[in-house]
């Protein structure tokens, strides 16, 4: 067991039970939907399905990053108890939270000079962020030091591949990211933007594909090309979805057929923070492979 705390943010898109079983605390984002503010509490207050139903009915949720004061209030009780911390932060390419966590860590280390708080900008999102936490947690279980765990996290983070495809453009239109005309045409011809999280942690469109089954096969082909050991890939795969589990299950079936040695395939929900920006209809694939700057 480690003598330091592994920590993350709530938008890690893993079940609360996963974090509880491993004693990984999470700093919580907040969001507002239908003019009511909520804490991102892993679906305890509003279930994921209820959240997406509100979006289906026209709600446009907004999210708030974790600010400096909130991070100080989150970290300080652990430090007071004599714990060092390794915090894996949500991608700086999508939020300012990582920078706030770094500033809070620096302030607290001045106040508590015997303590160490390392913050890693994960450059990861959704359950890709969750896969990053999972990989780092497993490394820590081998008995590495805080410094070794920090260096491992920095070294491995760009090897977490993130690929997304969106099967419904309606929410993107509501948020002003897609024009009404483009949305109408795109939904008519089943256009599925195929996206990735790049080496700077930004969400970027790679291509546009007609039909969600073709998009799933493009995700599969991308995995074949980029994953560790090709068709002999034997590590974990995480798949997440925003209210479209059938589409995610189709992708999982393709992966099972193609990668017989895969260690495990986990299906998760895209949570309220990322889901506030995607709406219903997004499928995401995460695996270990070539660094994202390659």
XYZ file of N, CA and C in Angstrom, residues 11-234:
672
model
N -15.009 14.497 -12.847
C -15.357 14.249 -14.252
C -14.512 13.127 -14.851
N -14.043 12.232 -13.991
C -13.229 11.100 -14.419
C -14.072 10.038 -15.138
N -15.389 10.174 -15.062
C -16.333 9.262 -15.729
C -16.081 7.803 -15.389
N -15.939 7.568 -14.093
C -15.922 6.240 -13.509
C -17.045 6.183 -12.476
N -17.560 5.021 -12.137
C -18.592 4.940 -11.095
C -18.023 5.336 -9.740
N -18.876 5.858 -8.897
C -18.449 6.193 -7.534
C -17.899 4.961 -6.827
N -18.469 3.800 -7.108
C -18.026 2.572 -6.454
C -16.574 2.247 -6.792
N -16.159 2.555 -8.010
C -14.762 2.311 -8.404
C -13.819 3.098 -7.493
N -14.104 4.383 -7.311
C -13.235 5.236 -6.503
C -13.316 4.864 -5.028
N -14.510 4.539 -4.549
C -14.678 4.174 -3.136
C -13.902 2.905 -2.800
N -13.973 1.900 -3.659
C -13.282 0.637 -3.410
C -11.765 0.827 -3.340
N -11.259 1.789 -4.102
C -9.817 2.015 -4.159
C -9.376 3.182 -3.283
N -10.320 3.776 -2.587
C -10.044 4.905 -1.681
C -9.346 6.050 -2.435
N -9.925 6.397 -3.583
C -9.436 7.517 -4.384
C -10.435 8.666 -4.241
N -10.096 9.725 -3.513
C -11.025 10.853 -3.384
C -11.080 11.669 -4.672
N -12.176 12.394 -4.851
C -12.358 13.206 -6.054
C -12.791 14.617 -5.683
N -12.139 15.593 -6.307
C -12.563 16.989 -6.189
C -13.731 17.201 -7.147
N -14.808 17.796 -6.649
C -16.062 17.829 -7.412
C -16.266 19.122 -8.197
N -16.554 18.945 -9.471
C -17.035 20.044 -10.305
C -18.470 20.376 -9.892
N -18.980 21.483 -10.396
C -20.394 21.822 -10.243
C -20.981 22.115 -11.618
N -22.305 21.987 -11.699
C -22.996 22.295 -12.960
C -24.371 22.844 -12.639
N -24.950 23.510 -13.612
C -26.293 24.086 -13.464
C -27.156 23.594 -14.610
N -28.344 23.102 -14.270
C -29.292 22.680 -15.295
C -30.686 23.134 -14.869
N -31.413 23.706 -15.790
C -32.736 24.287 -15.520
C -32.657 25.286 -14.374
N -31.563 26.074 -14.372
C -31.325 27.160 -13.403
C -31.087 26.673 -11.977
N -30.849 25.377 -11.810
C -30.585 24.832 -10.479
C -29.137 24.341 -10.426
N -28.344 24.822 -9.446
C -26.952 24.362 -9.345
C -26.855 23.011 -8.634
N -25.922 22.189 -9.098
C -25.699 20.878 -8.504
C -24.199 20.617 -8.380
N -23.854 19.754 -7.444
C -22.499 19.206 -7.368
C -22.452 17.946 -8.215
N -21.363 17.767 -8.934
C -21.180 16.537 -9.692
C -20.891 15.415 -8.700
N -21.945 14.680 -8.323
C -21.835 13.674 -7.266
C -22.043 12.257 -7.807
N -21.599 12.025 -9.028
C -21.627 10.694 -9.645
C -23.052 10.141 -9.745
N -23.999 11.027 -10.019
C -25.373 10.584 -10.245
C -26.201 10.364 -9.006
N -25.693 10.734 -7.828
C -26.453 10.505 -6.593
C -27.696 11.393 -6.525
N -27.562 12.653 -6.949
C -28.685 13.590 -6.887
C -29.571 13.483 -8.122
N -28.951 13.508 -9.281
C -29.668 13.323 -10.547
C -29.003 12.159 -11.269
N -29.787 11.143 -11.615
C -29.211 10.003 -12.321
C -28.746 10.437 -13.708
N -27.857 9.669 -14.283
C -27.356 9.985 -15.614
C -28.491 9.993 -16.633
N -29.393 9.011 -16.542
C -30.494 8.960 -17.505
C -31.422 10.162 -17.343
N -31.701 10.560 -16.085
C -32.531 11.745 -15.856
C -31.852 12.986 -16.414
N -30.541 13.079 -16.263
C -29.775 14.208 -16.792
C -29.925 14.298 -18.304
N -29.766 13.182 -18.997
C -29.874 13.219 -20.464
C -31.312 13.439 -20.930
N -32.285 13.000 -20.146
C -33.679 13.283 -20.494
C -33.965 14.780 -20.415
N -33.373 15.457 -19.436
C -33.528 16.912 -19.343
C -32.936 17.591 -20.579
N -31.802 17.099 -21.039
C -31.201 17.661 -22.258
C -32.099 17.380 -23.464
N -32.641 16.162 -23.538
C -33.557 15.823 -24.637
C -34.733 16.793 -24.685
N -35.167 17.261 -23.504
C -36.314 18.169 -23.421
C -35.929 19.636 -23.595
N -34.667 19.876 -23.953
C -34.238 21.236 -24.285
C -33.360 21.929 -23.272
N -33.063 21.287 -22.144
C -32.202 21.918 -21.145
C -30.784 22.071 -21.679
N -30.135 23.201 -21.327
C -28.758 23.462 -21.728
C -27.912 23.634 -20.467
N -27.344 22.565 -19.953
C -26.554 22.679 -18.720
C -25.261 23.454 -18.951
N -24.789 24.083 -17.886
C -23.494 24.752 -17.902
C -22.645 24.185 -16.777
N -21.341 24.238 -16.937
C -20.435 23.647 -15.947
C -19.503 24.706 -15.376
N -19.006 24.451 -14.165
C -18.060 25.354 -13.503
C -16.836 24.565 -13.075
N -15.666 25.080 -13.433
C -14.434 24.417 -13.024
C -14.197 24.598 -11.526
N -13.320 23.787 -10.980
C -12.973 23.874 -9.562
C -11.964 24.996 -9.397
N -12.291 25.992 -8.567
C -11.426 27.165 -8.475
C -10.325 26.968 -7.427
N -9.464 27.955 -7.309
C -8.308 27.884 -6.412
C -8.720 27.627 -4.965
N -9.685 28.390 -4.471
C -10.114 28.251 -3.074
C -10.692 26.864 -2.828
N -11.484 26.392 -3.771
C -12.086 25.063 -3.611
C -11.012 23.984 -3.555
N -9.954 24.133 -4.352
C -8.880 23.141 -4.314
C -8.120 23.204 -2.990
N -7.886 24.399 -2.486
C -7.222 24.509 -1.180
C -8.065 23.819 -0.113
N -9.370 24.060 -0.138
C -10.261 23.438 0.853
C -10.324 21.918 0.680
N -10.141 21.455 -0.543
C -10.156 20.017 -0.819
C -8.859 19.350 -0.374
N -7.709 19.953 -0.718
C -6.407 19.350 -0.394
C -6.047 19.441 1.096
N -6.410 20.564 1.732
C -5.848 20.852 3.054
C -6.162 19.799 4.116
N -7.359 19.240 4.188
C -7.592 18.221 5.228
C -6.642 17.023 5.110
N -6.313 16.613 3.887
C -5.378 15.504 3.704
C -3.981 15.887 4.200
N -3.575 17.110 3.861
C -2.254 17.584 4.259
C -2.163 17.705 5.776
N -3.220 18.223 6.391
C -3.250 18.363 7.852
C -3.109 17.017 8.550
N -3.638 15.976 7.909
C -3.561 14.635 8.485
C -2.196 13.984 8.240
N -1.300 14.710 7.553
C 0.047 14.202 7.325
C 0.238 13.428 6.043
N -0.726 13.568 5.102
C -0.632 12.838 3.840
C -0.004 13.685 2.742
N 0.816 13.062 1.914
C 1.210 13.653 0.644
C 0.153 13.281 -0.395
N 0.144 14.003 -1.528
C -0.932 13.811 -2.514
C -0.351 13.752 -3.914
N -0.871 12.821 -4.718
C -0.669 12.825 -6.166
C -2.038 13.059 -6.789
N -2.236 14.252 -7.329
C -3.536 14.597 -7.918
C -3.440 14.565 -9.438
N -4.282 13.756 -10.054
C -4.376 13.680 -11.511
C -5.525 14.580 -11.942
N -5.202 15.670 -12.636
C -6.194 16.703 -12.948
C -6.767 16.525 -14.348
N -8.003 16.963 -14.521
C -8.678 16.977 -15.823
C -7.881 17.828 -16.812
N -7.951 17.481 -18.079
C -7.128 18.101 -19.115
C -7.172 19.630 -19.118
N -5.978 20.244 -19.138
C -5.894 21.703 -19.247
C -6.355 22.188 -20.616
N -6.430 21.278 -21.601
C -6.935 21.660 -22.917
C -8.433 21.855 -22.945
N -9.122 21.455 -21.872
C -10.575 21.553 -21.823
C -11.081 22.348 -20.626
N -10.193 22.654 -19.668
C -10.600 23.347 -18.450
C -9.397 23.985 -17.792
N -9.652 25.023 -16.996
C -8.578 25.660 -16.247
C -8.326 25.017 -14.895
N -8.983 23.890 -14.630
C -8.901 23.262 -13.322
C -7.485 22.817 -12.972
N -6.755 22.262 -13.929
C -5.393 21.776 -13.639
C -4.516 22.905 -13.115
N -4.617 24.070 -13.738
C -3.817 25.208 -13.291
C -4.220 25.640 -11.883
N -5.511 25.612 -11.589
C -5.976 25.960 -10.245
C -5.450 24.967 -9.209
N -5.416 23.687 -9.584
C -4.901 22.670 -8.667
C -3.415 22.895 -8.392
N -2.661 23.262 -9.417
C -1.224 23.520 -9.252
C -0.995 24.712 -8.329
N -1.762 25.780 -8.524
C -1.611 26.958 -7.660
C -1.968 26.634 -6.220
N -3.031 25.861 -6.015
C -3.427 25.472 -4.658
C -2.345 24.609 -4.010
N -1.775 23.685 -4.780
C -0.714 22.822 -4.256
C 0.484 23.650 -3.809
N 0.863 24.636 -4.624
C 2.010 25.479 -4.279
C 1.759 26.280 -3.003
N 0.555 26.823 -2.876
C 0.224 27.585 -1.666
C 0.286 26.703 -0.421
N -0.258 25.494 -0.534
C -0.294 24.622 0.638
C 1.091 24.077 0.996
N 1.941 23.871 0.005
C 3.293 23.399 0.318
C 4.126 24.485 0.993
N 3.795 25.744 0.722
C 4.440 26.831 1.479
C 3.956 26.833 2.927
N 2.673 26.558 3.107
C 2.083 26.557 4.444
C 2.495 25.308 5.229
N 2.650 24.178 4.523
C 3.024 22.904 5.144
C 4.297 22.391 4.457
N 5.443 22.923 4.802
C 6.680 22.611 4.073
C 7.119 21.155 4.162
N 6.584 20.397 5.095
C 6.941 18.981 5.189
C 6.100 18.088 4.274
N 5.133 18.668 3.613
C 4.232 17.886 2.769
C 4.524 18.130 1.290
N 4.156 17.128 0.470
C 4.328 17.213 -0.977
C 2.983 17.001 -1.664
N 2.693 17.873 -2.632
C 1.493 17.714 -3.454
C 1.938 17.810 -4.910
N 1.865 16.701 -5.608
C 2.201 16.679 -7.035
C 0.904 16.703 -7.836
N 0.839 17.585 -8.823
C -0.325 17.669 -9.699
C 0.113 17.320 -11.117
N -0.588 16.374 -11.722
C -0.330 15.985 -13.105
C -1.478 16.497 -13.967
N -1.154 17.288 -14.984
C -2.144 17.676 -15.991
C -2.330 16.452 -16.881
N -3.438 15.763 -16.721
C -3.630 14.465 -17.386
C -3.670 14.565 -18.905
N -4.139 15.722 -19.424
C -4.398 15.864 -20.859
C -5.390 14.796 -21.325
N -6.223 14.336 -20.393
C -7.191 13.272 -20.652
C -8.606 13.766 -20.342
N -9.594 13.065 -20.895
C -10.986 13.440 -20.686
C -11.866 12.199 -20.613
N -13.040 12.372 -20.016
C -14.048 11.328 -19.892
C -13.410 10.053 -19.324
N -13.821 8.885 -19.816
C -13.273 7.656 -19.254
C -11.851 7.381 -19.726
N -11.329 8.198 -20.647
C -9.902 8.161 -20.928
C -9.136 8.677 -19.721
N -9.691 9.691 -19.102
C -9.179 10.193 -17.816
C -9.312 9.087 -16.769
N -10.444 8.363 -16.814
C -10.633 7.241 -15.897
C -9.617 6.139 -16.125
N -9.323 5.831 -17.389
C -8.320 4.814 -17.697
C -6.946 5.248 -17.197
N -6.646 6.525 -17.334
C -5.377 7.060 -16.818
C -5.291 6.848 -15.309
N -6.356 7.173 -14.593
C -6.381 6.953 -13.139
C -6.191 5.474 -12.830
N -6.856 4.613 -13.583
C -6.771 3.176 -13.358
C -5.343 2.666 -13.555
N -4.685 3.109 -14.608
C -3.318 2.673 -14.897
C -2.361 3.148 -13.810
N -2.513 4.403 -13.390
C -1.636 4.939 -12.345
C -1.906 4.231 -11.016
N -3.176 4.000 -10.694
C -3.507 3.286 -9.454
C -2.844 1.911 -9.429
N -2.944 1.181 -10.540
C -2.347 -0.154 -10.593
C -0.833 -0.094 -10.417
N -0.213 0.930 -10.968
C 1.232 1.101 -10.792
C 1.564 1.339 -9.314
N 0.768 2.159 -8.662
C 1.007 2.463 -7.248
C 0.919 1.203 -6.397
N 0.027 0.282 -6.788
C -0.128 -0.954 -6.011
C 1.120 -1.824 -6.039
N 2.031 -1.545 -6.984
C 3.274 -2.313 -7.037
C 4.295 -1.819 -6.014
N 3.966 -0.725 -5.303
C 4.819 -0.261 -4.221
C 5.752 0.869 -4.569
N 5.462 1.606 -5.646
C 6.336 2.706 -6.037
C 6.182 3.887 -5.083
N 7.192 4.740 -5.052
C 7.164 5.939 -4.223
C 6.296 7.009 -4.874
N 6.019 8.067 -4.125
C 5.274 9.205 -4.656
C 5.965 9.770 -5.892
N 7.267 9.955 -5.810
C 8.006 10.529 -6.939
C 7.985 9.593 -8.148
N 8.092 8.312 -7.908
C 8.056 7.341 -9.007
C 6.670 7.302 -9.649
N 5.630 7.376 -8.822
C 4.267 7.381 -9.350
C 4.020 8.634 -10.186
N 4.507 9.764 -9.692
C 4.361 11.027 -10.435
C 5.050 10.934 -11.797
N 6.282 10.428 -11.815
C 7.016 10.329 -13.073
C 6.349 9.339 -14.024
N 5.853 8.235 -13.487
C 5.145 7.257 -14.315
C 3.919 7.901 -14.955
N 3.151 8.666 -14.163
C 1.953 9.322 -14.682
C 2.308 10.296 -15.806
N 3.361 11.073 -15.606
C 3.786 12.009 -16.651
C 4.219 11.258 -17.914
N 4.880 10.131 -17.725
C 5.401 9.382 -18.868
C 4.307 8.665 -19.656
N 3.242 8.232 -18.986
C 2.238 7.379 -19.632
C 1.036 8.149 -20.178
N 0.816 9.384 -19.735
C -0.467 10.047 -20.014
C -0.764 10.201 -21.499
N 0.236 10.458 -22.326
C -0.031 10.633 -23.755
C -0.257 9.307 -24.465
N -0.023 8.196 -23.780
C -0.290 6.885 -24.373
C -1.739 6.455 -24.191
N -2.520 7.260 -23.447
C -3.955 6.981 -23.319
C -4.643 7.573 -24.542
N -5.020 6.716 -25.482
C -5.655 7.170 -26.722
C -7.137 7.429 -26.494
N -7.636 8.536 -27.063
C -9.024 8.974 -26.910
C -9.648 9.147 -28.301
N -10.694 8.400 -28.593
C -11.402 8.533 -29.872
C -12.900 8.566 -29.612
N -13.575 9.542 -30.215
C -15.000 9.768 -29.990
C -15.739 9.837 -31.325
N -16.989 9.425 -31.332
C -17.854 9.768 -32.467
C -19.237 10.133 -31.936
N -19.849 11.088 -32.590
C -21.128 11.646 -32.157
C -22.201 11.289 -33.167
N -23.278 10.667 -32.686
C -24.325 10.202 -33.590
C -25.536 11.134 -33.648
N -25.540 12.187 -32.838
C -26.656 13.140 -32.820
C -26.087 14.539 -32.643
N -26.340 15.419 -33.614
C -25.773 16.769 -33.597
C -26.679 17.792 -32.921
N -27.847 17.361 -32.414
C -28.845 18.305 -31.907
C -28.303 19.169 -30.774
N -27.651 18.544 -29.806
C -27.152 19.315 -28.659
C -26.027 20.246 -29.077
N -25.220 19.823 -30.023
C -24.148 20.689 -30.510
C -24.739 21.917 -31.197
N -25.877 21.732 -31.861
C -26.562 22.880 -32.475
C -27.082 23.825 -31.392
N -27.712 23.280 -30.351
C -28.244 24.117 -29.275
C -27.139 24.935 -28.615
N -25.955 24.333 -28.487
C -24.835 25.024 -27.847
C -24.087 25.954 -28.780
N -24.532 26.070 -30.036
C -23.893 26.976 -30.982
C -22.631 26.429 -31.620
N -22.324 25.133 -31.389
C -21.108 24.552 -31.961
C -21.320 24.075 -33.391
N -22.602 23.864 -33.772
C -22.965 23.454 -35.128
C -24.131 24.323 -35.565
N -24.105 24.812 -36.797
C -25.189 25.667 -37.283
C -26.458 24.848 -37.451
N -27.646 25.494 -37.385
C -28.896 24.750 -37.578
C -28.944 24.015 -38.914
N -28.450 24.651 -39.969
C -28.463 24.010 -41.286
C -27.564 22.781 -41.306
N -26.365 22.938 -40.744
C -25.431 21.807 -40.711
C -25.986 20.673 -39.872
N -26.656 21.016 -38.776
C -27.261 19.998 -37.918
C -28.345 19.241 -38.673
N -29.225 19.963 -39.352
C -30.325 19.336 -40.080
C -29.801 18.391 -41.157
N -28.822 18.876 -41.919
C -28.262 18.045 -42.992
C -27.503 16.863 -42.398
N -26.705 17.153 -41.356
C -25.916 16.092 -40.747
C -26.765 14.984 -40.182
N -27.839 15.335 -39.461
C -28.715 14.307 -38.899
C -29.459 13.561 -40.004
N -29.788 14.259 -41.094
C -30.512 13.634 -42.209
C -29.668 12.546 -42.863
N -28.383 12.815 -43.032
C -27.511 11.849 -43.715
C -26.689 11.014 -42.723
N -27.073 11.077 -41.448
C -26.398 10.295 -40.407
C -24.908 10.604 -40.325
N -24.577 11.886 -40.358
C -23.179 12.296 -40.287
C -22.670 12.172 -38.856
N -21.539 11.516 -38.703
C -20.943 11.300 -37.373
C -19.543 11.899 -37.349
N -19.361 13.049 -36.722
C -17.997 13.558 -36.556
C -17.158 12.561 -35.760
N -15.934 12.326 -36.226
C -14.986 11.419 -35.573
C -13.887 12.283 -34.983
N -13.746 12.231 -33.650
C -12.890 13.172 -32.940
C -11.852 12.449 -32.098
N -10.837 13.201 -31.687
C -9.834 12.693 -30.763
C -9.477 13.775 -29.758
N -8.900 13.369 -28.633
C -8.246 14.304 -27.725
C -6.763 14.259 -28.073
N -6.201 15.402 -28.484
C -4.840 15.431 -29.001
C -3.804 15.526 -27.877
N -2.539 15.695 -28.256
C -1.451 15.668 -27.277
C -1.417 16.909 -26.387
N -2.223 17.922 -26.723
C -2.347 19.095 -25.868
C -3.641 19.064 -25.056
N -4.360 17.954 -25.142
C -5.587 17.797 -24.365
C -6.799 18.465 -24.965
N -6.731 18.878 -26.243
C -7.863 19.513 -26.911
C -8.691 18.475 -27.658
N -9.991 18.704 -27.730
C -10.881 17.863 -28.524
C -10.867 18.378 -29.957
N -10.506 17.510 -30.903
C -10.269 17.915 -32.280
C -11.004 16.977 -33.228
N -11.638 17.525 -34.273
C -12.314 16.707 -35.283
C -11.268 16.140 -36.240
N -11.272 14.830 -36.424
C -10.358 14.181 -37.368
C -11.018 13.999 -38.725
N -12.291 13.579 -38.720
C -12.993 13.344 -39.982
C -14.491 13.322 -39.723
N -15.268 13.209 -40.796
C -16.724 13.101 -40.695
C -17.152 11.866 -41.466
N -17.927 11.016 -40.807
C -18.268 9.705 -41.346
C -19.784 9.578 -41.415
N -20.283 8.977 -42.491
C -21.727 8.788 -42.638
C -22.120 7.441 -42.074
N -22.901 7.480 -40.987
C -23.415 6.263 -40.379
C -22.653 5.858 -39.134
N -23.398 5.572 -38.076
C -22.735 5.281 -36.803
C -22.025 3.936 -36.797
N -22.499 2.970 -37.602
C -21.778 1.698 -37.664
C -20.439 1.870 -38.377
N -20.425 2.724 -39.399
C -19.152 3.023 -40.067
C -18.222 3.762 -39.112
N -18.795 4.640 -38.292
C -17.977 5.363 -37.316
C -17.387 4.392 -36.294
N -18.170 3.420 -35.862
C -17.665 2.416 -34.926
C -16.528 1.621 -35.557
N -16.678 1.274 -36.822
C -15.625 0.514 -37.505
C -14.370 1.368 -37.709
N -14.555 2.672 -37.902
C -13.397 3.561 -37.995
C -12.670 3.619 -36.651
N -13.433 3.647 -35.561
C -12.816 3.616 -34.231
C -12.038 2.314 -34.041
N -12.629 1.203 -34.457
C -11.959 -0.093 -34.361
C -10.668 -0.100 -35.183
N -10.737 0.372 -36.415
C -9.552 0.391 -37.275
C -8.459 1.278 -36.698
N -8.872 2.381 -36.067
C -7.905 3.269 -35.431
C -7.218 2.562 -34.269
N -7.988 1.787 -33.519
C -7.401 1.025 -32.421
C -6.411 -0.011 -32.946
N -6.762 -0.700 -34.015
C -5.859 -1.686 -34.612
C -4.537 -1.027 -34.989
N -4.631 0.166 -35.538
C -3.444 0.881 -36.008
C -2.597 1.413 -34.854
N -3.236 1.836 -33.754
C -2.523 2.606 -32.739
C -2.292 1.887 -31.414
N -2.970 0.798 -31.141
C -2.854 0.191 -29.806
C -1.538 -0.566 -29.649
N -1.162 -0.809 -28.403
C 0.033 -1.584 -28.097
C -0.124 -3.011 -28.613
N 0.874 -3.502 -29.346
C 0.935 -4.907 -29.804
C -0.121 -5.277 -30.833
N -0.751 -4.291 -31.464
C -1.693 -4.587 -32.538
C -2.801 -5.529 -32.110
N -3.054 -6.558 -32.914
C -4.145 -7.493 -32.628
C -3.879 -8.345 -31.401
N -2.660 -8.297 -30.879
C -2.330 -9.005 -29.642
C -2.489 -8.121 -28.412
N -3.155 -6.992 -28.577
C -3.385 -6.079 -27.440
C -4.005 -6.851 -26.283
N -3.386 -6.755 -25.109
C -3.857 -7.539 -23.963
C -4.072 -6.689 -22.713
